Short mmCIF file of C-alpha atoms in Angstrom, two decimals:
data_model
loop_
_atom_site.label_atom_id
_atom_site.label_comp_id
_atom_site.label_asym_id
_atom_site.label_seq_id
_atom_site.Cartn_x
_atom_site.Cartn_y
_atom_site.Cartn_z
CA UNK A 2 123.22 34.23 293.58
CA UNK A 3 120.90 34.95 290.74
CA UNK A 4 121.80 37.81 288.55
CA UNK A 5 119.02 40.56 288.63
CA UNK A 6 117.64 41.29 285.41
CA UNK A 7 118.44 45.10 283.93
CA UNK A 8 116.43 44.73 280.46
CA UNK A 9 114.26 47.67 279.84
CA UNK A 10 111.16 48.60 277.34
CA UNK A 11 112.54 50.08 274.27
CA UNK A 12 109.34 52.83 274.22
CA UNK A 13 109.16 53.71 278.13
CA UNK A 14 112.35 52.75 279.07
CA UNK A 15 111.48 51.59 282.16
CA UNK A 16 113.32 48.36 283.74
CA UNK A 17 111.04 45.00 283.12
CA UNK A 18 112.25 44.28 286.61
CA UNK A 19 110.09 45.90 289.65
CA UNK A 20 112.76 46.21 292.35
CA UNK A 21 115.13 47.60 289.57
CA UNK A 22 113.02 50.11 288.58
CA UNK A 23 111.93 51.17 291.92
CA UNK A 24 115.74 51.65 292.49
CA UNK A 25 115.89 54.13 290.27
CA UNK A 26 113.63 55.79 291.46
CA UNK A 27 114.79 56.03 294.27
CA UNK A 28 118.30 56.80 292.73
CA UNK A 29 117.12 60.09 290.17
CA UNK A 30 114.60 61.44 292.59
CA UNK A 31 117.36 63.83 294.19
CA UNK A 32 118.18 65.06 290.59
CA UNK A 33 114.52 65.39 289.49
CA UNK A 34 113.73 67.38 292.43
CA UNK A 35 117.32 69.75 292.03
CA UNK A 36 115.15 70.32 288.25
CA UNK A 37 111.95 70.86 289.44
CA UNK A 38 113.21 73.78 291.82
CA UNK A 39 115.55 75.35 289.28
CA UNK A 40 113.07 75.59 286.63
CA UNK A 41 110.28 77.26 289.04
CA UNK A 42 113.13 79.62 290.59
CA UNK A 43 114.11 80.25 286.65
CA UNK A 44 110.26 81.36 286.29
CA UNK A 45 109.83 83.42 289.27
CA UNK A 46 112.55 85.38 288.55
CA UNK A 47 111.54 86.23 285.07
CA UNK A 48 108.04 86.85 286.24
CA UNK A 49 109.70 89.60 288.55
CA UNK A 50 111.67 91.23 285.55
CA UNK A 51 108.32 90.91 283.81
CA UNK A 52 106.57 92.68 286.59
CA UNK A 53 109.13 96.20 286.11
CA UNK A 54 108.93 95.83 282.45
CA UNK A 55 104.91 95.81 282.51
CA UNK A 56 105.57 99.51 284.91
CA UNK A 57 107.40 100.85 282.06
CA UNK A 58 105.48 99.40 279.02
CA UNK A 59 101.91 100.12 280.08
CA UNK A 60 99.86 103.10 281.29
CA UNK A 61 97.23 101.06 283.48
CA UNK A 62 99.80 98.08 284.48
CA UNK A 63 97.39 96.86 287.20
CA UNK A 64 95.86 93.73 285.63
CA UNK A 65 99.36 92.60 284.34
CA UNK A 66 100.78 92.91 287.48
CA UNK A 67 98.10 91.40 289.58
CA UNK A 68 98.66 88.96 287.15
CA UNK A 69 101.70 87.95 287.44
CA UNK A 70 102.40 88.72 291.07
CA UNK A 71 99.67 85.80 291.28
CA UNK A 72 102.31 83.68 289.06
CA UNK A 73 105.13 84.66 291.68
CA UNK A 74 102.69 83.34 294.80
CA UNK A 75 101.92 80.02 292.24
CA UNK A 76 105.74 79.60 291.92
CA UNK A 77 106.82 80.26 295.50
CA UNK A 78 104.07 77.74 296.26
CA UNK A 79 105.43 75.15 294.16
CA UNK A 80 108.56 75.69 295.21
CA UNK A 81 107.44 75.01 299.46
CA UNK A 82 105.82 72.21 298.28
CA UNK A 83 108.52 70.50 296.25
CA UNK A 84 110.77 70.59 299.46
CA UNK A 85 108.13 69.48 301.58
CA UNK A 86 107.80 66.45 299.51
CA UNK A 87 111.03 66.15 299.12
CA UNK A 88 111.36 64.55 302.49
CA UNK A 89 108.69 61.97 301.81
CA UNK A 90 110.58 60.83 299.06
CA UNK A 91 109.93 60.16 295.37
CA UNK A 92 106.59 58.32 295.88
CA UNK A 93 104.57 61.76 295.54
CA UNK A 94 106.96 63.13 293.43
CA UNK A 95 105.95 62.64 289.54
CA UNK A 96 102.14 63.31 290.28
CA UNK A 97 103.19 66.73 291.57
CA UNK A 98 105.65 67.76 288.97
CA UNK A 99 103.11 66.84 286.39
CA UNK A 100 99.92 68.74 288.05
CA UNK A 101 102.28 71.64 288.41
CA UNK A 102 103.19 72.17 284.91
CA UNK A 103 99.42 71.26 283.59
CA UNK A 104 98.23 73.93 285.76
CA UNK A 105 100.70 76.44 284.69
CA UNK A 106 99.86 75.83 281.30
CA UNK A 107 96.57 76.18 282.22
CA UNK A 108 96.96 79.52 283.54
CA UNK A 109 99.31 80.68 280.52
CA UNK A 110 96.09 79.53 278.47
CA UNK A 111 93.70 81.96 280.57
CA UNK A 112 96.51 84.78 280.52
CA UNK A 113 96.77 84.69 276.63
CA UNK A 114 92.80 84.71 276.24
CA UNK A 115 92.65 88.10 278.56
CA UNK A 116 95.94 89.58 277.38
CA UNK A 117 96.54 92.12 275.02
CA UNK A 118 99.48 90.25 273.41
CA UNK A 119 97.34 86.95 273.28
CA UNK A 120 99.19 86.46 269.76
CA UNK A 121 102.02 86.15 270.94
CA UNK A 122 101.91 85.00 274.56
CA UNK A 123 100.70 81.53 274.60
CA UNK A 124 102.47 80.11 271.36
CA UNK A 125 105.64 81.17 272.97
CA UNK A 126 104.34 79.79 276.45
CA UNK A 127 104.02 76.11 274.62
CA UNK A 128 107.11 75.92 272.85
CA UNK A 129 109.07 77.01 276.33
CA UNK A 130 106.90 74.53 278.42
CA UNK A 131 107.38 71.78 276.02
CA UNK A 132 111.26 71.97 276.11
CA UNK A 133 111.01 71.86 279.65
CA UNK A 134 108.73 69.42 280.05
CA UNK A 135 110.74 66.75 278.10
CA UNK A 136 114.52 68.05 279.47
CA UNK A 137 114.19 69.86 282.55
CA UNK A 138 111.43 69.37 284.51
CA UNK A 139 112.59 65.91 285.94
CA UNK A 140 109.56 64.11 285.07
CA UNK A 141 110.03 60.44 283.86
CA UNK A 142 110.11 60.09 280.08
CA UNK A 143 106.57 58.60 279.72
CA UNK A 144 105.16 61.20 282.47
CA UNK A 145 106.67 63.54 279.94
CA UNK A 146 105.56 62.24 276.95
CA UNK A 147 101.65 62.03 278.27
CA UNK A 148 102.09 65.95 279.42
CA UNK A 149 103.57 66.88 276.13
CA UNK A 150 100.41 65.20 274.26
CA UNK A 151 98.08 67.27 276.61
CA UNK A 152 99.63 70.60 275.85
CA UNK A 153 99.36 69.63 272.01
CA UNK A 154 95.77 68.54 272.18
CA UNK A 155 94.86 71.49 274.31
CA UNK A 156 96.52 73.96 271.57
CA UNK A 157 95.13 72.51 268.99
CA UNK A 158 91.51 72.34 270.76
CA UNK A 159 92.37 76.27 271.32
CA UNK A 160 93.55 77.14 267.94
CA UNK A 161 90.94 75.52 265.92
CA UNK A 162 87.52 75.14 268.28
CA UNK A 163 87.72 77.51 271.31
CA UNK A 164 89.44 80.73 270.55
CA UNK A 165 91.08 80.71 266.85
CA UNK A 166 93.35 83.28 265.27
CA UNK A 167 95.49 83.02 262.29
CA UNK A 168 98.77 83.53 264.56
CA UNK A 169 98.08 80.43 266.43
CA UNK A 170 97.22 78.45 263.48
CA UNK A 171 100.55 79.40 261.99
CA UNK A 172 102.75 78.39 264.86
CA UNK A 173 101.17 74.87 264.91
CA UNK A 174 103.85 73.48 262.61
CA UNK A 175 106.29 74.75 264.09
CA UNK A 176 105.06 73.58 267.71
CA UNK A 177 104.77 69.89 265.94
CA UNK A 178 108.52 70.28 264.72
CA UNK A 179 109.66 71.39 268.16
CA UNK A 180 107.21 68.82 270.27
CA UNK A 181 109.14 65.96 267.95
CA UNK A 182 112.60 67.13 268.66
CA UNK A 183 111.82 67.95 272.30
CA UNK A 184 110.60 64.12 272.60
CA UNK A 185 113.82 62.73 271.18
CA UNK A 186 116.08 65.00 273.21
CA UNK A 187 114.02 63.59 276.33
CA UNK A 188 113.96 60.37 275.09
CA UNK A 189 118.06 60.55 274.56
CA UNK A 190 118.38 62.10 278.02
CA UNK A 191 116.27 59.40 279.78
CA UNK A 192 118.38 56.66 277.90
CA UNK A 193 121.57 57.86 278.93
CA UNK A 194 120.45 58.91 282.68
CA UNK A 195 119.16 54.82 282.86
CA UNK A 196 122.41 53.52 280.96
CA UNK A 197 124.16 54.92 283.53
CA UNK A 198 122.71 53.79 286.41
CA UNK A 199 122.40 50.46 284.60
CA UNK A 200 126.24 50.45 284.67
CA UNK A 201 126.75 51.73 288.36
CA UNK A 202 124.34 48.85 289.30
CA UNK A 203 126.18 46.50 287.37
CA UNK A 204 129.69 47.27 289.30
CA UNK A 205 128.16 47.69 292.71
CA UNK A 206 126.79 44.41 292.30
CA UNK A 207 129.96 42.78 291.10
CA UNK A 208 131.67 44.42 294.24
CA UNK A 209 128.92 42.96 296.25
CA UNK A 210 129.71 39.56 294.55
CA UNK A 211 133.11 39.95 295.14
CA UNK A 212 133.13 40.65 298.46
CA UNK A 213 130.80 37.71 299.33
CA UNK A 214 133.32 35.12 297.60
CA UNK A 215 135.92 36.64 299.55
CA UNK A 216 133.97 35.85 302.75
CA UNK A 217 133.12 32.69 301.26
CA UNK A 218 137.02 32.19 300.57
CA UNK A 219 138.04 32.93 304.15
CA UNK A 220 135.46 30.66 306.19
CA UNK A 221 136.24 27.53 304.25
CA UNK A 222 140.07 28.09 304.89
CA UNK A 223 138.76 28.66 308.55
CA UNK A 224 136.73 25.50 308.59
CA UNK A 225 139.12 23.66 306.67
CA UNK A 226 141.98 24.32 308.69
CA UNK A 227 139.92 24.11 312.65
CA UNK A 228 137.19 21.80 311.93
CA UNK A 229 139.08 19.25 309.17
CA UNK A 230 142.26 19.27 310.25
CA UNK A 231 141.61 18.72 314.00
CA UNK A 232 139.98 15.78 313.81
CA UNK A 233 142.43 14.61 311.19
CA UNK A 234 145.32 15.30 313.82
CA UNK A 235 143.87 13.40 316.36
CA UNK A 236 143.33 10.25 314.06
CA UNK A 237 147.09 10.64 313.35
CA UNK A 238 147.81 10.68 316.71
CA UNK A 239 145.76 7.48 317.51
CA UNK A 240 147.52 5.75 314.66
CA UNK A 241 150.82 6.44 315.63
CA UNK A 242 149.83 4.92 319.16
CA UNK A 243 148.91 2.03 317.08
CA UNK A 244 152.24 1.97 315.37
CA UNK A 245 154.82 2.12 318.80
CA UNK A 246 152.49 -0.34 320.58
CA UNK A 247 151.81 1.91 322.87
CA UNK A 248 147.66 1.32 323.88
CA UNK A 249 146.28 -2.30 325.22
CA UNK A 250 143.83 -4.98 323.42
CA UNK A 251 141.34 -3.86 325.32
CA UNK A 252 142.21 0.22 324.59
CA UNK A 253 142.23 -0.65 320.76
CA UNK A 254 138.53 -1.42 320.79
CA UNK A 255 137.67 1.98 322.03
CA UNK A 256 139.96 4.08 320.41
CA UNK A 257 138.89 2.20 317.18
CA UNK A 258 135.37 3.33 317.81
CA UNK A 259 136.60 6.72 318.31
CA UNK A 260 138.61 6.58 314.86
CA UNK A 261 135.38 5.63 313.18
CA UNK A 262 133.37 8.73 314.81
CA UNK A 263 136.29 11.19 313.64
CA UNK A 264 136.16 9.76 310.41
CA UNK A 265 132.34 9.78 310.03
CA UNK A 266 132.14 13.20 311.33
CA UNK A 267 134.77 14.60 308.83
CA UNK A 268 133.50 13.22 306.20
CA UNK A 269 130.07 14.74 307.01
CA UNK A 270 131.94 17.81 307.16
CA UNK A 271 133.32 17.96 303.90
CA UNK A 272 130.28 16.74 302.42
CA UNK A 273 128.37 19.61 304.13
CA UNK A 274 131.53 21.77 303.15
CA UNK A 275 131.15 20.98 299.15
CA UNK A 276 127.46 21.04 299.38
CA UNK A 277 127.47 24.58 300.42
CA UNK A 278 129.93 25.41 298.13
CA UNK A 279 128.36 23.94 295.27
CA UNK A 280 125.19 25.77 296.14
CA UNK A 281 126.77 29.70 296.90
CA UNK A 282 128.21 29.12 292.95
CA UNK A 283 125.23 28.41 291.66
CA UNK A 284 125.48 24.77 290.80
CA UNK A 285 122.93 22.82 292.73
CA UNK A 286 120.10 21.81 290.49
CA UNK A 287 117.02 20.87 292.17
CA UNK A 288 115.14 17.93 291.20
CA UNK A 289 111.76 18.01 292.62
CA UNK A 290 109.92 14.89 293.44
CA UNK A 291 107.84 13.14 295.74
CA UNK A 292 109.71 11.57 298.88
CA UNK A 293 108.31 9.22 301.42
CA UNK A 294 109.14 10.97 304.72
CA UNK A 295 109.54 7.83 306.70
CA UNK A 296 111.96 6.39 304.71
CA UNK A 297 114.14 9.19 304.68
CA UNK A 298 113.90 9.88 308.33
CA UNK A 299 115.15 6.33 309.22
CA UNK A 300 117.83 6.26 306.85
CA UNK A 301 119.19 9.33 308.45
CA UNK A 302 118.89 7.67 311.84
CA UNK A 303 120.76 4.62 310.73
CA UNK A 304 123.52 7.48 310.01
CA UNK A 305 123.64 8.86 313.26
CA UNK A 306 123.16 5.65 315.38
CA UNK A 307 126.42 5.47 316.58
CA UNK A 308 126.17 8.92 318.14
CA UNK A 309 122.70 8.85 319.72
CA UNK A 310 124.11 5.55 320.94
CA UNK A 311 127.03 7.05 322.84
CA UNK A 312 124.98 9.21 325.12
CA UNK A 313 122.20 7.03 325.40
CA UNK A 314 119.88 9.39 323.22
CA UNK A 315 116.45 7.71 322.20
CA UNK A 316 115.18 8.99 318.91
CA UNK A 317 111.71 8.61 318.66
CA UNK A 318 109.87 8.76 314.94
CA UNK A 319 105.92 9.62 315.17
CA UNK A 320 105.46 10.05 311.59
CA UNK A 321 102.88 7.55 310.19
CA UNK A 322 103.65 5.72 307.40
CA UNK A 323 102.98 6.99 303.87
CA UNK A 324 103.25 10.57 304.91
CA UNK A 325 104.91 12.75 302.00
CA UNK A 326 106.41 15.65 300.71
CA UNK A 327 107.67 17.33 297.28
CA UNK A 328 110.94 17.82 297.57
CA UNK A 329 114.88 17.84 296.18
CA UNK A 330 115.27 14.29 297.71
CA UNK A 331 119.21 15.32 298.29
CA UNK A 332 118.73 18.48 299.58
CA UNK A 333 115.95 17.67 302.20
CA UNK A 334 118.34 14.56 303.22
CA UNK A 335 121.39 16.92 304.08
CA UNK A 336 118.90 19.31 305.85
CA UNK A 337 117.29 16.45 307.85
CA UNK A 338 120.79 14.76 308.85
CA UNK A 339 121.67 18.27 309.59
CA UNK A 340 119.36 19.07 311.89
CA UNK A 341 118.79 15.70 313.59
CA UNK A 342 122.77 15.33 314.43
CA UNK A 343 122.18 19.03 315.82
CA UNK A 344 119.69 17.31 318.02
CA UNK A 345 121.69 14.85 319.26
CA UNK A 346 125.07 17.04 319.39
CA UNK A 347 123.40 19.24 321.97
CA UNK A 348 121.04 16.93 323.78
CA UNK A 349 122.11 15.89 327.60
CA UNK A 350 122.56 12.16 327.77
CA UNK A 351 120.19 9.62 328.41
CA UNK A 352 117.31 12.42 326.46
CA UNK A 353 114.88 11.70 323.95
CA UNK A 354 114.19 13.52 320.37
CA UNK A 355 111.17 13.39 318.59
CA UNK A 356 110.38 14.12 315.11
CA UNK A 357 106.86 14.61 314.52
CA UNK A 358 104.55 15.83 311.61
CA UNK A 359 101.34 17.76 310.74
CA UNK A 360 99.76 19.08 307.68
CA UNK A 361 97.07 21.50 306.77
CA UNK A 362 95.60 22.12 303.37
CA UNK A 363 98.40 24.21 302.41
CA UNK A 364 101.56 23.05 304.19
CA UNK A 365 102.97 19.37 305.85
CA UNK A 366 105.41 20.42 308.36
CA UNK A 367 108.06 18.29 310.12
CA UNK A 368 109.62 19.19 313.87
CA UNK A 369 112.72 18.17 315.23
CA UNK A 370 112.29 18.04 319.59
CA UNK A 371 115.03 18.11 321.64
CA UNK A 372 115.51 18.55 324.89
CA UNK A 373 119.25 20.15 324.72
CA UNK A 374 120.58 23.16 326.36
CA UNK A 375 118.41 25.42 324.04
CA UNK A 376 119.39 28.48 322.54
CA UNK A 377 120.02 32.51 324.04
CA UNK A 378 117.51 34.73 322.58
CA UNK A 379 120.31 37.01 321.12
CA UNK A 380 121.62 34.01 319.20
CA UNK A 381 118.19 33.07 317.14
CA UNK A 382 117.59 36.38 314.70
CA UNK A 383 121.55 35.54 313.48
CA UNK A 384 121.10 31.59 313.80
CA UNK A 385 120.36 30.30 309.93
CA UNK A 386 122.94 33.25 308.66
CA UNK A 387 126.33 32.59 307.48
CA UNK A 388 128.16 34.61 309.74
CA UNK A 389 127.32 33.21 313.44
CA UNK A 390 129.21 31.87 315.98
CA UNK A 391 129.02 28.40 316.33
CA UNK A 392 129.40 26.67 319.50
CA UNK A 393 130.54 22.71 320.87
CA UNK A 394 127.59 19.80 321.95
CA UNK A 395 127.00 18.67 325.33
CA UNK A 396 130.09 16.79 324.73
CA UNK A 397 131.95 19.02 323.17
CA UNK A 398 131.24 17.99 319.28
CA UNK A 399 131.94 20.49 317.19
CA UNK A 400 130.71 21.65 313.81
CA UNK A 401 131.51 23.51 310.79
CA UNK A 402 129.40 26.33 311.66
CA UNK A 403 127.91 26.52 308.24
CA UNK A 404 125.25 23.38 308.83
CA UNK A 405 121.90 25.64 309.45
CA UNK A 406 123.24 28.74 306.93
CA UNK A 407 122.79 25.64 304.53
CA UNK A 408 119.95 23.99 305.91
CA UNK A 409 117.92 27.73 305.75
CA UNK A 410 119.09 28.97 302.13
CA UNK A 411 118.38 24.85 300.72
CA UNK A 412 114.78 25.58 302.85
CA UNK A 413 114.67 29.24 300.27
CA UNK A 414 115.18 27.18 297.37
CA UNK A 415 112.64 24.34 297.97
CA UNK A 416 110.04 27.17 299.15
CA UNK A 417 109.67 26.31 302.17
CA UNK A 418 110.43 28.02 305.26
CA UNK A 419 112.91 26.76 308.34
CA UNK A 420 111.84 27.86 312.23
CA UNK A 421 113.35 27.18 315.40
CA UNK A 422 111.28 28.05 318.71
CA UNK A 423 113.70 27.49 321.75
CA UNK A 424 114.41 27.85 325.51
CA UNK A 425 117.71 28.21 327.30
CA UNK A 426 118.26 24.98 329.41
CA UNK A 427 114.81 23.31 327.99
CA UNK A 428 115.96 22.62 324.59
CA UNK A 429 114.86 23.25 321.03
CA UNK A 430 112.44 22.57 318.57
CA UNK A 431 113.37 23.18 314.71
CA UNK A 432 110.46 23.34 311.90
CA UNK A 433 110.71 22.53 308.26
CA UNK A 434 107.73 23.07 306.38
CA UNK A 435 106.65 22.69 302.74
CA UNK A 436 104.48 23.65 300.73
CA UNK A 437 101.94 20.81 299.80
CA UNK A 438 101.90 19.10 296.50
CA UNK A 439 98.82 19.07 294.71
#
């Protein structure tokens, strides 16, 4: 299992990887939308206190207070909105919380040109807004940053073009000192917030990992001690018949060729068994090359003779010669043995299977025709996975249940894909196909 990548970009901070980033997301979008509400709720309740104080404080409050009962109906709009989206999840999320504070800026901007405290209301409005934007406001640290390079320009446009006093002026320095320290404490914030999920990720995936080797751990000691040792027993048995005399000339022959099929079929086991093994830890390397499919095909079927023999199965090879495909030569061989002893394990006697190929501009594909007992419908979505129930041949051969979980994840590594179209008492007809080698 390939370890996913949690390297970020020292500026953004965002994850290099997509899917880890996306998981993030996904993760903070709860918390950025808890911040998003709190600081809206925060401003319409001190536009309320604003509203009695502008009763008190003026003798014609009416502009004031239009004013900022407008603000309350902006916030309390924000606010339905946030929870609306909130159920659509964090997809809409960022473009909203951004719009939102660049158009209450915006409005602080027109409330400081027609107020009578414009020297003092919007310089304090940017220094607030700029805190929040970086800390607060649950945007993303390079949202933030982009928003916080806005407000600046659109001050500075204000101060020095559009509507300039000597107040505003004065409190650019300041705004520059508190815009840089606002920035770091985001950028700190952000950093922390990602090293932390960074870390969660990293233990939930070594649970994940641990739990799968422990699964791993208990079907080999399953298969080892049904599908190994059975056989094994019986051979002892047979040999201990041998020993005490106790079976004819003519029984010996038989029971010989029986040894030989035990044996054969163990050792297929375990070699399946390791294989798998090998490949769940990681330490199957694939060597790509060109293999003639013929060749292969028949040296599987000198392999499984015997069996196809002993219930009179016909295996019939349609693929022309010189027919190829690019390949992990080993790998393709335990997939092809794999699947072609499946074909004969649950064929009826005295069947045929054919292998046949095709290829297209893009792909060569191979099939694998029985004409078996087939497979239920409920049994194919879990049939290539490592957990299904495995069941005896037509004569009661049995497996080690892991043959087609490794036939389907060595298909994932070679990029290819591995298809199976069946019918119950018709039989079954697996696909392997590759991509084509240029």
């Amino acid at each position: 299992m390939g370890q996913i990548s949690l390297k970020q970009n020292p500026f953004t901070l965002q994850f290099i990887e997509k899917e880890v980033e996306e998981h993030y997301r996904i993760k903070a979008f709860p918390t950025a939308h808890r911040s998003l509400k709190v600081v809206f709720i925060f401003l319409f309740v001190l536009e309320g206190y604003l509203i009695v104080v502008e009763f008190f404080r003026m003798e014609n409050p009416f502009y004031p207070v239009a004013t900022r009962v407008a603000m309350l109906l902006f916030y309390t709009l924000v606010i339905l909105i946030s929870n609306f989206l909130s159920k659509q999840g964090p997809a809409y999320h960022q473009q909203f919380v951004f719009s939102s504070l660049l158009l209450l800026y915006l409005i602080s901007l027109a409330q400081d040109i027609h107020g009578d405290m414009y020297y003092l209301f919007f310089s304090n409005v940017a220094f607030t807004l700029i805190y929040i934007v970086f800390t607060v406001s649950g945007l993303r640290f390079t949202n933030a940053l982009i928003l916080a390079v806005i407000y600046l320009v659109i001050y500075v446009i204000y101060c020095f073009w559009w509507y300039p006093n000597d107040h505003h002026m004065g409190q650019l320095p300041n705004i520059m000192i508190n815009w840089v320290v606002a920035a770091m404490a985001g950028y700190l914030l952000e950093k922390s917030g990602r090293r932390a999920f960074a870390n969660g990720h990293l233990l939930h995936e070594k649970n994940i990992e641990a739990e799968r080797y422990n699964l791993l751990k208990d079907k080999l000691l399953s298969v080892v001690s049904h599908d190994v040792q059975s056989p094994l027993n019986s051979i002892n048995t047979i040999v201990n018949m041998f020993k005490e005399k106790a079976i004819s000339p003519a029984e010996s022959t038989q029971l010989l060729q029986k040894i030989g099929h035990q044996v054969s079929g163990t050792i297929g086991y375990v070699q399946k068994i390791l294989f798998w093994t090998k490949n769940q830890m990681n330490g199957f390397q694939i060597n790509m090359e060109i293999i003639d499919i013929p060749t292969s095909i028949n040296h599987c079927m000198n392999g499984l003779e015997s069996l196809a023999q002993e219930k009179n199965i016909e295996i019939k090879n349609t693929v022309q010669q010189g027919e190829e495909i690019y390949a992990d030569s080993e790998m393709f061989d335990i997939v092809l043995r794999n699947l072609l002893g499946n074909a004969i394990k649950f064929s009826q006697e005295n069947t045929t299977v054919v292998i046949s190929f095709q290829s297209t501009d893009r792909w060569v594909e191979l099939a694998i025709q029985d004409q078996g007992v087939g497979i239920e419908k409920e049994r194919l979505d879990k049939l290539f996975t490592f957990n299904h129930a495995h069941t005896a041949g037509t004569k009661l051969e049995r497996g080690s249940g892991i043959g087609l979980s490794l036939c389907s994840e060595f298909m994932a590594k070679l990029e290819g894909e591995l298809s199976v179209d069946s019918e119950v008492g018709k039989g079954s007809t697996f696909y392997l196909r590759f991509k084509r080698h240029n």
